Coordinates of C-alpha atoms in Angstrom, one line a residue:
Chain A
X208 CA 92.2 16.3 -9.0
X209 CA 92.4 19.3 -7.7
X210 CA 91.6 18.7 -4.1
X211 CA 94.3 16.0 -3.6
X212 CA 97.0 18.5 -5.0
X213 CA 96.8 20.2 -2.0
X214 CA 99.3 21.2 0.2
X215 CA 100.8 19.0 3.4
X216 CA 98.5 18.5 6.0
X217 CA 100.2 19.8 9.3
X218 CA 102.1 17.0 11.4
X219 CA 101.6 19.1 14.9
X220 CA 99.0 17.7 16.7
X221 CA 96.1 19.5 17.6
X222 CA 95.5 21.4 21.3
X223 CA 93.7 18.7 23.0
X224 CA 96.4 16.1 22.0
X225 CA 98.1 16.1 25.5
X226 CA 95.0 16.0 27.9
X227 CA 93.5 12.9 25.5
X228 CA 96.2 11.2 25.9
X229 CA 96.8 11.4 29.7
X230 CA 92.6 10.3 29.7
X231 CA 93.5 7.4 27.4
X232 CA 96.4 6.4 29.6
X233 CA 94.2 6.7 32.8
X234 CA 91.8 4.7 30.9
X235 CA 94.6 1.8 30.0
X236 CA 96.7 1.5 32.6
X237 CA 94.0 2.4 35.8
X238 CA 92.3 -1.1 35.9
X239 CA 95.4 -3.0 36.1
X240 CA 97.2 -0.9 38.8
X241 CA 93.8 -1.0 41.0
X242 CA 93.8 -4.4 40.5
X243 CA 97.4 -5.1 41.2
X244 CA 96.5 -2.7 44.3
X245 CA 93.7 -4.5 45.7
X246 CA 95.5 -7.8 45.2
X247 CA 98.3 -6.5 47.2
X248 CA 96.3 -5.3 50.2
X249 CA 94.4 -9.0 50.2
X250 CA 97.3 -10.3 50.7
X251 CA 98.9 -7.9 53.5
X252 CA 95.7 -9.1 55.3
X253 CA 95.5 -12.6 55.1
X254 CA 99.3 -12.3 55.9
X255 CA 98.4 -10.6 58.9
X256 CA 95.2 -12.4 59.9
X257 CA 96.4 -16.0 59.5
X258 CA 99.8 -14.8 60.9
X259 CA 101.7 -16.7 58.2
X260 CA 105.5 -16.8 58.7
X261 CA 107.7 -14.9 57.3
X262 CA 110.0 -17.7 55.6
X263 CA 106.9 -19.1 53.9
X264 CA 105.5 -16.3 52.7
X265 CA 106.4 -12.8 53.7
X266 CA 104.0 -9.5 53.4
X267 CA 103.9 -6.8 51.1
X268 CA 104.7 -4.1 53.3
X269 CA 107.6 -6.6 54.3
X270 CA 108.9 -6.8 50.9
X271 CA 109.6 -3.0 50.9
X272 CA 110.8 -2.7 53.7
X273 CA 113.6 -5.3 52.8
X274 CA 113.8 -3.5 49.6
X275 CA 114.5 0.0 50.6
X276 CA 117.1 -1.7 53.1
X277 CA 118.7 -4.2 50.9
X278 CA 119.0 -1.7 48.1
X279 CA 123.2 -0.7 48.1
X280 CA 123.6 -4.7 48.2
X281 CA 120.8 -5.1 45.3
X282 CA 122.4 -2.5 43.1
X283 CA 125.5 -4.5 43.5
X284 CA 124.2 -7.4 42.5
X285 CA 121.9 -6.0 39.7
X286 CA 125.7 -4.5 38.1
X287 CA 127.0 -7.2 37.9
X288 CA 123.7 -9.5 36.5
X289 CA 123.1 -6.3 33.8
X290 CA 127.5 -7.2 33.2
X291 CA 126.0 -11.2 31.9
X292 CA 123.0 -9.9 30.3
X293 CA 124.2 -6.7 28.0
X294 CA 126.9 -9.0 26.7
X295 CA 125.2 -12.3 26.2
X296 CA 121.9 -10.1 24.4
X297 CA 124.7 -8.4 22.1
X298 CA 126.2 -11.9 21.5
X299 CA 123.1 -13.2 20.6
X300 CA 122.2 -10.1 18.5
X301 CA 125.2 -10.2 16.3
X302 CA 125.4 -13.9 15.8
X303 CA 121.6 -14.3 15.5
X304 CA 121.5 -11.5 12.2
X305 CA 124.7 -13.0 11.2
X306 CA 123.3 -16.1 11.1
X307 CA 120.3 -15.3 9.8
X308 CA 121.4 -13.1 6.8
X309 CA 123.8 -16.6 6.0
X310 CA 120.9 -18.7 6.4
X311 CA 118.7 -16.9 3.5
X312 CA 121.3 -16.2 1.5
X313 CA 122.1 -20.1 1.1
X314 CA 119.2 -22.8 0.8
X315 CA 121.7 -25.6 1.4
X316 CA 122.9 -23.8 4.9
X317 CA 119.7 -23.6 5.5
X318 CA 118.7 -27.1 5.1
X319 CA 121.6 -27.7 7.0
X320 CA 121.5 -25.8 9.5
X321 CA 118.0 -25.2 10.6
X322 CA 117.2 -28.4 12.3
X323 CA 120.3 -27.8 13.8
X324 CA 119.2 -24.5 15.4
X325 CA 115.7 -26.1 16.4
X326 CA 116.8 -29.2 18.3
X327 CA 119.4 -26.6 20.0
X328 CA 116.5 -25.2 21.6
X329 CA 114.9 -28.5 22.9
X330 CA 118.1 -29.3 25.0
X331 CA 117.1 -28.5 28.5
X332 CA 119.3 -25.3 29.4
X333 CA 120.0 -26.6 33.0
X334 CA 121.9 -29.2 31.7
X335 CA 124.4 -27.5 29.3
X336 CA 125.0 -24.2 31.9
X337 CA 127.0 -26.4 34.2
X338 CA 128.8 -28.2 31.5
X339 CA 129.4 -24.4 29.9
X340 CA 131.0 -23.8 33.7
X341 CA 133.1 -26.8 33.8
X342 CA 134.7 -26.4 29.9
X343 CA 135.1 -22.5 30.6
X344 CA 135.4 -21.7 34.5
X345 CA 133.3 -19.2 36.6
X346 CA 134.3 -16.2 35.0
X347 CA 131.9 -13.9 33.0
X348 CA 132.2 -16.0 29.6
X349 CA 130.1 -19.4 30.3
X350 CA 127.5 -17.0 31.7
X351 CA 127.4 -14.4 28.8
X352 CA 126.8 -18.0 26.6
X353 CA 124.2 -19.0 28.4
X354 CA 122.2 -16.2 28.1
X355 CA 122.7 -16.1 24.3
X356 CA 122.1 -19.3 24.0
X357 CA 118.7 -18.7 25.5
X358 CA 117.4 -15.5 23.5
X359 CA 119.9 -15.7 19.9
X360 CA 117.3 -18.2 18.5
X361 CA 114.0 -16.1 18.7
X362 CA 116.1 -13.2 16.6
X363 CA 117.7 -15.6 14.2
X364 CA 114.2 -16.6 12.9
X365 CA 112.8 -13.7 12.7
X366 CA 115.6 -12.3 10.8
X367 CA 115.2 -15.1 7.8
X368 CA 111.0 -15.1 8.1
X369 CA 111.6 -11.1 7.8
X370 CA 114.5 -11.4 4.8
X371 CA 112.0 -13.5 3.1
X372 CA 108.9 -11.6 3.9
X373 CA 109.8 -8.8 1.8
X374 CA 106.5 -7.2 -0.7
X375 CA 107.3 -9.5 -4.0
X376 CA 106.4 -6.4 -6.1
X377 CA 108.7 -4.1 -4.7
X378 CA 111.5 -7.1 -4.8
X379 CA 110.2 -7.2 -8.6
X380 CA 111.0 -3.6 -9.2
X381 CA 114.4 -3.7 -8.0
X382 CA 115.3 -6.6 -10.3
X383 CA 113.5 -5.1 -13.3
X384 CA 116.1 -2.2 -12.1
X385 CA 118.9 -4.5 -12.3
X386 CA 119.6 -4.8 -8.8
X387 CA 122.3 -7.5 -7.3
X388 CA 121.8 -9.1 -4.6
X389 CA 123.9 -7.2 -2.1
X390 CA 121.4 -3.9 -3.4
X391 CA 118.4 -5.7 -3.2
X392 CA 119.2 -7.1 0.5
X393 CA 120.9 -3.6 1.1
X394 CA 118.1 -1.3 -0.6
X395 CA 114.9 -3.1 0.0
X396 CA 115.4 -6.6 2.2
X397 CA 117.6 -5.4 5.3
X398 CA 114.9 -2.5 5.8
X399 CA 111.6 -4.8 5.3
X400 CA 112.9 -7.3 7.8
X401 CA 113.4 -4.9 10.6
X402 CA 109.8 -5.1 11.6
X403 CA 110.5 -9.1 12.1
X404 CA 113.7 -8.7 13.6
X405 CA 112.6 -6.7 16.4
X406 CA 109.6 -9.0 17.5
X407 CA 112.8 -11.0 17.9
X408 CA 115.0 -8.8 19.8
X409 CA 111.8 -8.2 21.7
X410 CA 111.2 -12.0 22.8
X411 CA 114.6 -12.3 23.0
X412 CA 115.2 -9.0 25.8
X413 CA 112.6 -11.0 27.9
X414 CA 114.1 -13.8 28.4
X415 CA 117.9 -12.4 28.6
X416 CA 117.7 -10.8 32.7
X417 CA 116.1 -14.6 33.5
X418 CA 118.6 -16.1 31.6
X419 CA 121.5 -14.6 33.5
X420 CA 119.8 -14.7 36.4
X421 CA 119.3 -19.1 36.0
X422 CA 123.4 -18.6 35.2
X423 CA 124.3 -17.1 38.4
X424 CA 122.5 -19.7 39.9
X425 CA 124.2 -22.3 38.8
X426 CA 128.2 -20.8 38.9
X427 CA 129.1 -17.2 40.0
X428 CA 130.3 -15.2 43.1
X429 CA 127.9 -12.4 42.0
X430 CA 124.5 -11.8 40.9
X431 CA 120.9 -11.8 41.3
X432 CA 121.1 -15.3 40.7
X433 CA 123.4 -15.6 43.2
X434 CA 121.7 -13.6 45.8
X435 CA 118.7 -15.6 45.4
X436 CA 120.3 -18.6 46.2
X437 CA 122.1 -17.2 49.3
X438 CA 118.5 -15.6 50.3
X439 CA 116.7 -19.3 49.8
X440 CA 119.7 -21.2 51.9
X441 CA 119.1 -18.4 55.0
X442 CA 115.5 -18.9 54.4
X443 CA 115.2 -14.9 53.8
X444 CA 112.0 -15.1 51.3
X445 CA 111.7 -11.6 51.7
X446 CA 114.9 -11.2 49.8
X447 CA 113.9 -13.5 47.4
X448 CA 110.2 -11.7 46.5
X449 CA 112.7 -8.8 46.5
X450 CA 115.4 -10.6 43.8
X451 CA 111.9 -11.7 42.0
X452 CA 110.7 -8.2 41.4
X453 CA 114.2 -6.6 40.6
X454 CA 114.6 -9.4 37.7
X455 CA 110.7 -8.4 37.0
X456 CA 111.6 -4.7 36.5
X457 CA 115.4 -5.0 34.7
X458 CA 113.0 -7.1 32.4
X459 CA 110.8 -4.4 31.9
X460 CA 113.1 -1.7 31.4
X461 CA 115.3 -3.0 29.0
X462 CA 111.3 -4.0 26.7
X463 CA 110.7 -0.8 27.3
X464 CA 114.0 1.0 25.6
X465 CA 113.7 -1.5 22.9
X466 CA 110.4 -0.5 22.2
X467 CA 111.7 3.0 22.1
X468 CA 114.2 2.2 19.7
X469 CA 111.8 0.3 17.4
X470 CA 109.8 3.6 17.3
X471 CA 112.3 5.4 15.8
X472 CA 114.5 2.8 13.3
X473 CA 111.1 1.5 12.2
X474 CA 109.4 4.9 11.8
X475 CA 107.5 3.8 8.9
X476 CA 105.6 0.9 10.6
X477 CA 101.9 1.7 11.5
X478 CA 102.0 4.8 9.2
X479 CA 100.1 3.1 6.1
Chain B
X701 CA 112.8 0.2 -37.6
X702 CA 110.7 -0.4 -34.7
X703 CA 111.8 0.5 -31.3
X704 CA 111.0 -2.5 -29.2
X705 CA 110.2 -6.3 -31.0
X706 CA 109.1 -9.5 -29.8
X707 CA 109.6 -11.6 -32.1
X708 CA 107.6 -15.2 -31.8
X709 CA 107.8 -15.6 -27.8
X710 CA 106.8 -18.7 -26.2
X711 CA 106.4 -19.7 -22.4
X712 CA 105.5 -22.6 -21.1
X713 CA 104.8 -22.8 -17.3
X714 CA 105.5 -26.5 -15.8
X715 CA 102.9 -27.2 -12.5
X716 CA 102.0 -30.1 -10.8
X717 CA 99.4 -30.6 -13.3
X718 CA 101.2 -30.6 -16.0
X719 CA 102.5 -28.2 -18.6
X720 CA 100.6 -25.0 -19.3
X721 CA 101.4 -23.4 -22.1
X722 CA 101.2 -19.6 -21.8
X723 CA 102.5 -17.3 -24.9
X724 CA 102.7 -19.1 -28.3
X725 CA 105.0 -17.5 -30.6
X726 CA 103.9 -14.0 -29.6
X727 CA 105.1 -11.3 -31.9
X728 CA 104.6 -7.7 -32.0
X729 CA 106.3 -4.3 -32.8
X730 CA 106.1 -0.9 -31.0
X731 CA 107.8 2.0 -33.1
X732 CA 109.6 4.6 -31.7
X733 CA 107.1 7.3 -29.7
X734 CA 104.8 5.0 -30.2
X735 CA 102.0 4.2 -27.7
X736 CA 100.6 0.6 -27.6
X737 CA 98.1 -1.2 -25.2
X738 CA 97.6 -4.8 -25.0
X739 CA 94.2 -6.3 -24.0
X740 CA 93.4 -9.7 -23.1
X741 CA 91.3 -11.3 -20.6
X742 CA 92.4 -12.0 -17.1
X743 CA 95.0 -15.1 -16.8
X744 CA 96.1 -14.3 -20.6
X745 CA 99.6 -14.2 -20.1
X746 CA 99.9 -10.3 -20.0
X747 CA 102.2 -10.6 -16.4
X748 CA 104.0 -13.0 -18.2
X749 CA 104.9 -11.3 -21.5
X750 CA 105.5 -8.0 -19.1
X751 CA 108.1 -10.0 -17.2
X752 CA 110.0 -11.4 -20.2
X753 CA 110.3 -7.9 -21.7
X754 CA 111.6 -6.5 -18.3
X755 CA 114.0 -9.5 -18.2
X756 CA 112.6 -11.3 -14.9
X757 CA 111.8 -13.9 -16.8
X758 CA 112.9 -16.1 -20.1
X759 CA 111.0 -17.0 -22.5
X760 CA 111.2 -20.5 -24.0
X761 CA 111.8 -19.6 -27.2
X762 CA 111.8 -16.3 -29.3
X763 CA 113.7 -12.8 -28.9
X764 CA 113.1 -9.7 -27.4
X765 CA 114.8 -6.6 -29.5
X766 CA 115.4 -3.6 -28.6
X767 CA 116.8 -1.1 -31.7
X768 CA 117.5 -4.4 -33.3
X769 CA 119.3 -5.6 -30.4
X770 CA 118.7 -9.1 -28.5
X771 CA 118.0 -8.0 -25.0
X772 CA 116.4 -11.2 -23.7
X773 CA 116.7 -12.1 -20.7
X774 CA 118.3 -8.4 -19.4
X775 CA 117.3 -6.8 -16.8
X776 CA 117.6 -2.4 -17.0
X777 CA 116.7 -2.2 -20.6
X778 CA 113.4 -1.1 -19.8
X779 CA 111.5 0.9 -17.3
X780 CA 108.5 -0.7 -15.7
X781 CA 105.7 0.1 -13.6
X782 CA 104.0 -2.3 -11.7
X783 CA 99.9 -2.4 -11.0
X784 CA 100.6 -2.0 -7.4
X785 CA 102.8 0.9 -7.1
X786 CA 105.6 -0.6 -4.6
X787 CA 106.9 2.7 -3.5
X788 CA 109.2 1.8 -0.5
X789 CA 107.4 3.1 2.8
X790 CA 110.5 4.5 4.1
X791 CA 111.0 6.3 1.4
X792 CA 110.3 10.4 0.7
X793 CA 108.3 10.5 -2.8
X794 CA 111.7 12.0 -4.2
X795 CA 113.7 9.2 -3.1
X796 CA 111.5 6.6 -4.6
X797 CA 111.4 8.7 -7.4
X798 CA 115.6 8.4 -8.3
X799 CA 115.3 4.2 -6.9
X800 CA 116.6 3.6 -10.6
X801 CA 119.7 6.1 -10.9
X802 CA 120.8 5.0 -7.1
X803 CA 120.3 1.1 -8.3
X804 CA 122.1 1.9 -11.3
X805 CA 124.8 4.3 -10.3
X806 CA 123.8 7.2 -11.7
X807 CA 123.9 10.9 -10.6
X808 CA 121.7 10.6 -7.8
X809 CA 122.1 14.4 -7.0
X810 CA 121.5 15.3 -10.5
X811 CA 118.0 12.6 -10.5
X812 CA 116.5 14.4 -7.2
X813 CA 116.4 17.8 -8.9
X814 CA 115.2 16.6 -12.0
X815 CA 112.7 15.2 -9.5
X816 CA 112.1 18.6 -7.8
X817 CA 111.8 20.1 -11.1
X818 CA 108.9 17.3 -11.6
X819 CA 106.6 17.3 -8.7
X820 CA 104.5 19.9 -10.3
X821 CA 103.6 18.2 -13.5
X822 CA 103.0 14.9 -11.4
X823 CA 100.3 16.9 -9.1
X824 CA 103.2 15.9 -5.8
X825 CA 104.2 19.7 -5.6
X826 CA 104.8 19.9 -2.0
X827 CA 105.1 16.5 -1.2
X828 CA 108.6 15.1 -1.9
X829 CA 110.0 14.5 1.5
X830 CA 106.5 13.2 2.4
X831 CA 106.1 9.2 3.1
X832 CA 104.3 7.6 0.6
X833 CA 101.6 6.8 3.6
X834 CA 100.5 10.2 3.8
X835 CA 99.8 10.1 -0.4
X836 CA 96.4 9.2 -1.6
X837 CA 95.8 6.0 -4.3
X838 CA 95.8 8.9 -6.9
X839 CA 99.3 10.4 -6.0
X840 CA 100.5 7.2 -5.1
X841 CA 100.6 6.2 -8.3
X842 CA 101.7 9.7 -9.5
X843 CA 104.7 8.9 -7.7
X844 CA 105.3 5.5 -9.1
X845 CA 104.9 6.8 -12.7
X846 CA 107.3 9.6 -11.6
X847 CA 109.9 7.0 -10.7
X848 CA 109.2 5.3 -14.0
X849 CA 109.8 8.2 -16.2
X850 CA 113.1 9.5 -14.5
X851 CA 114.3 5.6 -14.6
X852 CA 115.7 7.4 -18.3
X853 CA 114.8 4.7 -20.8
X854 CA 113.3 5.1 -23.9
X855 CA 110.9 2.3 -23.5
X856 CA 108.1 2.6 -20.4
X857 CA 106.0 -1.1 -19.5
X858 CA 103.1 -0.3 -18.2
X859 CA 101.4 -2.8 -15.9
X860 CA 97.6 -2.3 -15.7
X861 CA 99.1 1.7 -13.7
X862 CA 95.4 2.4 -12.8
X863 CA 93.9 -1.1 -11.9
X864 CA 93.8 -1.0 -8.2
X865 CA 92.2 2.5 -8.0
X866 CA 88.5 3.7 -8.0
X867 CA 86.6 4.4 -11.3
X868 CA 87.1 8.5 -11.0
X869 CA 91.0 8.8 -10.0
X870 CA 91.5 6.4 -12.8
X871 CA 89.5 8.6 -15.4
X872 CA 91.1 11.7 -13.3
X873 CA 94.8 9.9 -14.0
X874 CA 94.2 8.8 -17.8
X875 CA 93.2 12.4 -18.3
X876 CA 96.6 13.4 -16.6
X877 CA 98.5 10.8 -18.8
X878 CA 97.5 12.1 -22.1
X879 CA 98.2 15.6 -21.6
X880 CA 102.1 14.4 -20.2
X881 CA 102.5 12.2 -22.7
X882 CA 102.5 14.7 -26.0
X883 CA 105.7 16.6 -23.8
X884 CA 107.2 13.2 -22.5
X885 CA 108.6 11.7 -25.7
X886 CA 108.5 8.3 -24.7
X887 CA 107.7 4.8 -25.8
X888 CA 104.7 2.9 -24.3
X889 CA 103.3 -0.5 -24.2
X890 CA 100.2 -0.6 -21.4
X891 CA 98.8 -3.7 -20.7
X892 CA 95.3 -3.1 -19.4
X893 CA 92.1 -5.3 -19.2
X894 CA 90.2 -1.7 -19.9
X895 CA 88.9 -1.2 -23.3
X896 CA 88.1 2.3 -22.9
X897 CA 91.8 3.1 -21.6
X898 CA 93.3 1.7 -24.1
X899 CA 91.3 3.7 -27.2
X900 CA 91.4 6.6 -24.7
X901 CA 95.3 6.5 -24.3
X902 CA 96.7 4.2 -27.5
X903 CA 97.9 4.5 -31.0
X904 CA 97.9 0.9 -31.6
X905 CA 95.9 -1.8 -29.6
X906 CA 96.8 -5.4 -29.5
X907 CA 93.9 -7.8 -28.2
X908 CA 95.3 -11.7 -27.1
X909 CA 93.7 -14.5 -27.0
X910 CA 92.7 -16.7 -23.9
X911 CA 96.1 -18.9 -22.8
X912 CA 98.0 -19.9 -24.2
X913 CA 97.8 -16.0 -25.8
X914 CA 98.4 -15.3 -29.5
X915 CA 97.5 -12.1 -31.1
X916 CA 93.6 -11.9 -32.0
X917 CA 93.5 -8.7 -33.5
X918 CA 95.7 -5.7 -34.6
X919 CA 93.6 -2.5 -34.0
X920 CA 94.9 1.0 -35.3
X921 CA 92.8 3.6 -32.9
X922 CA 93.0 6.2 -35.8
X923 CA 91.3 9.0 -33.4
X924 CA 93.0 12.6 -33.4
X925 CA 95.6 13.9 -31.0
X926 CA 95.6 15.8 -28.4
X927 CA 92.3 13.4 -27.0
X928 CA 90.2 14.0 -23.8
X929 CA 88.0 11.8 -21.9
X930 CA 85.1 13.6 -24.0
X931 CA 86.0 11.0 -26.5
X932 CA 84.3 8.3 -24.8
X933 CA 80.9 9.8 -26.5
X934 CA 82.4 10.1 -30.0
X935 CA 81.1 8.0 -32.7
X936 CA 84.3 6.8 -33.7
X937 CA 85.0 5.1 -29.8
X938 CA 82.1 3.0 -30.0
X939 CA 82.7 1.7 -32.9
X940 CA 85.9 0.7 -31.7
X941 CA 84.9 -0.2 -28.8
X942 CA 82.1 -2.6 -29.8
X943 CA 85.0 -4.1 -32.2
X944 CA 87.2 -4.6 -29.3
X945 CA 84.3 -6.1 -27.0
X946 CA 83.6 -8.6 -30.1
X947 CA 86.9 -10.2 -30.6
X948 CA 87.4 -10.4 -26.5
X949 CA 84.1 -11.6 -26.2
X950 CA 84.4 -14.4 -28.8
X951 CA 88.0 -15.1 -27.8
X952 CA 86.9 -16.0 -23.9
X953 CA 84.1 -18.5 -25.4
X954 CA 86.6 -20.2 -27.7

C-alpha cells in the first residue's frame, strides 16, 4: 500500500531524451529519404542517358529548376487553390459533425439517411463538378462544394461510429447519475468520439487539396488545377511534375497541422 | 424501518431463444448503516438486480423502496460503483471525483474541496490533477470509490469494486475499506462472487440461487467490529465460510 501512495512521478523527461530521439528519427525517416534519393538520381540518369524529351518526361534537376523559377506564379496559384480548399474542408467539417451528431441522435434519420450518404459517394465526382458549375457559375462556390462533397463523408461516419463507440460502463455511470441526454453527449460522448472524428478529418484533409485541385480543372480562371491544365495544353511537363509536387506537399502540410492539433485536443489518447 | 427494500422483484430477459427468466420475486432489506453483500454464482442475476436498484433498468414486477418510498425505475437515488472503474481519461482524479454534483447540479466548487480534503484518506494525496492513466489498478479504484462516496447518497451499490484487480491490492483495498467504513456512515450492498470479502467486509450476507435467482440463504456474519484481514484464520470465518461454500456449492448443481 504504501509504495503506490507515493508521490508524482516527474513528467520532465530525462537528459538523454533529446539525442534518442534525433537517433530514433535518423533511424525512421533515413531509409526512406535515401531511397527517395537514390530513386531520384536513377532517374536523372536514364533521363540523361536515353536522352528522353522533355515533354515526355522531364529530369529531376529539371523539375527544380522550373520550380525555383515558376515559384511567384505557383504561390499565386497555390492562394487561390488553399481559397477552394480551407472553405470546402470547413464546409465539410461543420455539416459532416452536424450531420453526424443528428444521425445518432435519431434511428429513423439514420435509416433514412444513411444509404443516402453511401450511394452519394458512388456517384463519380467528374460528373456532378460540371453540373455544380453550370447550376452555380465559376465563382468560388461550386468549387468550395466539390471539395466537401469529396472529404464531408469520411468525417460524418466517423463522427456516429465514434458517438456510439463510447465505454458502455462509463455511459452506465452517467445514467445511474441521472444524466440527460444533452449531458451524456456533452460530458462523456462528444469527448469519446473525438479519437474517431479525427481519423475522419484526417482522411478527409487528404483528399481536400486533390479535390480542389480536380475542381479547377474542370471550371476556374485560377488554380493549381488550372495551371495544370494550361502546363499539359503547352506541353510544359515540367510544370506539371512541378503542380504534382506542390499539391503533394499542401497535402502534407495541412496532415501535418492536423496531426498537431489532435495531439493536443485528444491529449488523453495513447496515455493509458 | 429499513433503509433500502426490494420487495419481490422479477425480470425476465426475452432472447432469440426464448424467455429467460432472471430474478424471481427477489426480496430483501438493508437497514440503515447497514453493510450487506450478496453472493451468487456467475450469470445469477447480480448485474441485473444492481441495475434495477440504480434505475437503469425495470423490473417486471415488484418495487424498489427507498425510506418507504417507490423509487423504481429512478435514476440518482443511489450511488453506484461499477466493477470496472470508468473513470473518464480526460479527467484529473478530482474531477472524476465531483462527476455526480456537476451531473446533478450541485456545488461543484464546494465537491472539489471536499475532494481535496479526501485524497489523503483514499491513499490519492498528491494525485488529484493527475490523469487516471498515470494511477495504478489499486488507486484506480480508490478514485472510483472516491467518486462514489462524494456522489452524497445514503445508499452506496457496490459492483464486485475489487474484481478486476490482483489477489494482494484486493486484500490491500478490503483492508482499506473496513477501516473507512466505521467513519463513513453509509449504507452498503456489495455484490461480490468472493466469499471471503463478503465475511471480511459484511454485517449481513445474502447468497442467490443459480437463474433465475431467489434467495438461498440469509447469513448474519455475527463477527466483532473493528475486523482485519487476520480474521480469515479465526474459527468463526471458517465456519462461515464452509456454510457459505455449501449452499453455493449445492445451489450450482441444482
Amino acid at each position: 500500500m504504501s509504495e503506490e501512495v507515493s508521490a508524482p512521478i516527474p513528467a520532465t523527461p530525462s537528459v538523454g531524451h533529446t539525442r534518442l530521439s534525433w537517433r530514433t528519427g535518423l533511424a525512421e525517416y533515413g531509409p526512406p529519404a535515401l531511397l527517395v534519393i537514390g530513386l531520384l538520381l536513377v532517374w536523372e540518369g536514364l533521363v540523361w542517358y536515353w536522352e528522353v524529351p522533355a515533354w515526355l518526361l522531364p529530369a529531376p534537376s529539371q523539375i527544380v529548376t522550373t520550380f525555383v523559377t515558376s515559384l511567384p506564379v505557383l504561390a499565386e496559384h497555390t492562394t487561390a487553390t488553399l481559397t477552394v480548399t480551407i472553405p470546402g474542408f470547413a464546409l465539410a467539417l461543420a455539416a459532416g459533425f452536424g450531420l453526424g451528431v443528428a444521425l445518432d441522435a435519431s434511428p429513423l434519420l439514420r435509416r433514412a439517411i444513411y444509404p443516402l450518404l453511401v450511394t452519394s459517394q458512388t456517384v463519380p465526382i467528374v460528373a456532378i463538378a460540371p453540373l455544380l458549375v453550370v447550376g452555380f457559375g465559376f465563382g468560388l462556390l461550386p468549387k468550395v462544394l466539390v471539395v466537401a462533397l469529396i472529404t464531408f463523408f469520411p468525417i460524418v461516419v466517423n463522427t456516429i461510429d465514434g458517438l456510439q463507440g463510447a465505454d458502455r460502463d462509463q455511459r452506465r455511470l452517467l445514467e445511474a447519475m441521472g444524466a440527460n441526454y444533452w449531458q451524456l453527449l456533452r460530458l462523456l460522448r462528444l469527448r469519446a468520439a473525438l479519437p474517431a472524428i479525427f481519423t475522419g478529418i484526417k482522411v478527409a484533409i487528404t483528399y481536400s487539396v486533390i479535390g480542389a485541385v480536380l475542381a479547377e480543372w474542370i471550371g476556374a480562371s485560377a488554380g493549381l488545377g488550372v495551371y495544370i491544365a494550361r502546363s499539359l495544353r503547352a506541353f510544359r511537363t515540367d510544370q506539371v511534375f512541378v503542380a504534382a509536387l506542390v499539391t503533394s506537399l499542401l497535402t502534407i502540410a495541412l496532415f501535418t497541422l492536423v496531426s498537431l492539433l489532435e495531439r493536443w485536443i485528444v491529449f488523453w489518447k495513447g496515455e493509458r | 424501518m429499513p433503509t433500502l427494500e426490494l420487495h419481490s422483484i422479477s425480470k425476465t430477459f426475452t432472447t432469440s431463444a426464448g424467455p429467460v427468466p432472471v430474478l424471481d420475486r427477489l426480496s430483501m432489506q438493508v437497514a440503515a448503516g447497514e453493510f450487506v453483500a450478496v453472493i451468487g454464482p456467475s450469470g445469477s442475476g447480480k448485474t441485473t438486480l444492481f441495475n434495477i436498484i440504480a434505475g437503469l433498468e425495470r423490473p417486471d414486477a415488484g418495487a424498489v423502496r427507498i425510506d418507504g418510498v417507490d423509487v423504481t425505475g429512478r435514476r440518482g437515488q443511489v450511488a453506484y460503483m461499477p466493477q470496472r472503474d470508468a473513470l473518464l481519461p480526460w479527467l484529473s482524479v478530482i474531477e472524476n471525483a465531483v462527476l455526480a454534483t456537476v451531473v446533478q447540479g450541485g456545488d461543484v466548487a464546494a465537491a472539489r474541496r471536499e475532494a481535496r480534503a479526501l485524497l489523503a484518506d483514499f491513499g490519492l494525496q498528491g494525485w488529484g490533477d493527475a490523469r487516471p492513466a498515470l494511477l495504478s489498478g489499486g488507486m484506480r479504484q480508490r478514485a472510483a470509490f472516491l467518486r462514489t462516496v462524494l456522489w452524497h447518497r445514503p445508499i452506496m451499490l457496490l459492483d464486485e469494486p475489487f474484481g478486476a484487480l490482483d489477489a494482494l491490492t484486493r486484500a490491500q483495498l478490503q483492508q482499506w475499506l473496513l477501516a473507512l467504513w466505521d467513519r463513513l456512515d453509509r449504507t452498503v450492498l456489495l455484490v461480490t462472487h468472493d466469499i471471503d470479502e463478503a465475511i471480511i467486509l459484511a454485517d449481513r450476507i445474502y447468497v442467490l440461487t443459480p437463474r433465475p435467482a431467489r434467495i438461498a440463504l440469509e447469513l448474519r456474519v455475527e463477527l466483532p467490529r473493528p475486523r482485519s484481514y487476520t480474521l480469515v484464520t479465526d474459527p468463526a470465518f471458517a465456519r462461515l465460510k464452509r456454510q457459505l461454500q455449501q449452499v453455493l456449492m449445492n445451489g450450482e448443481r441444482g
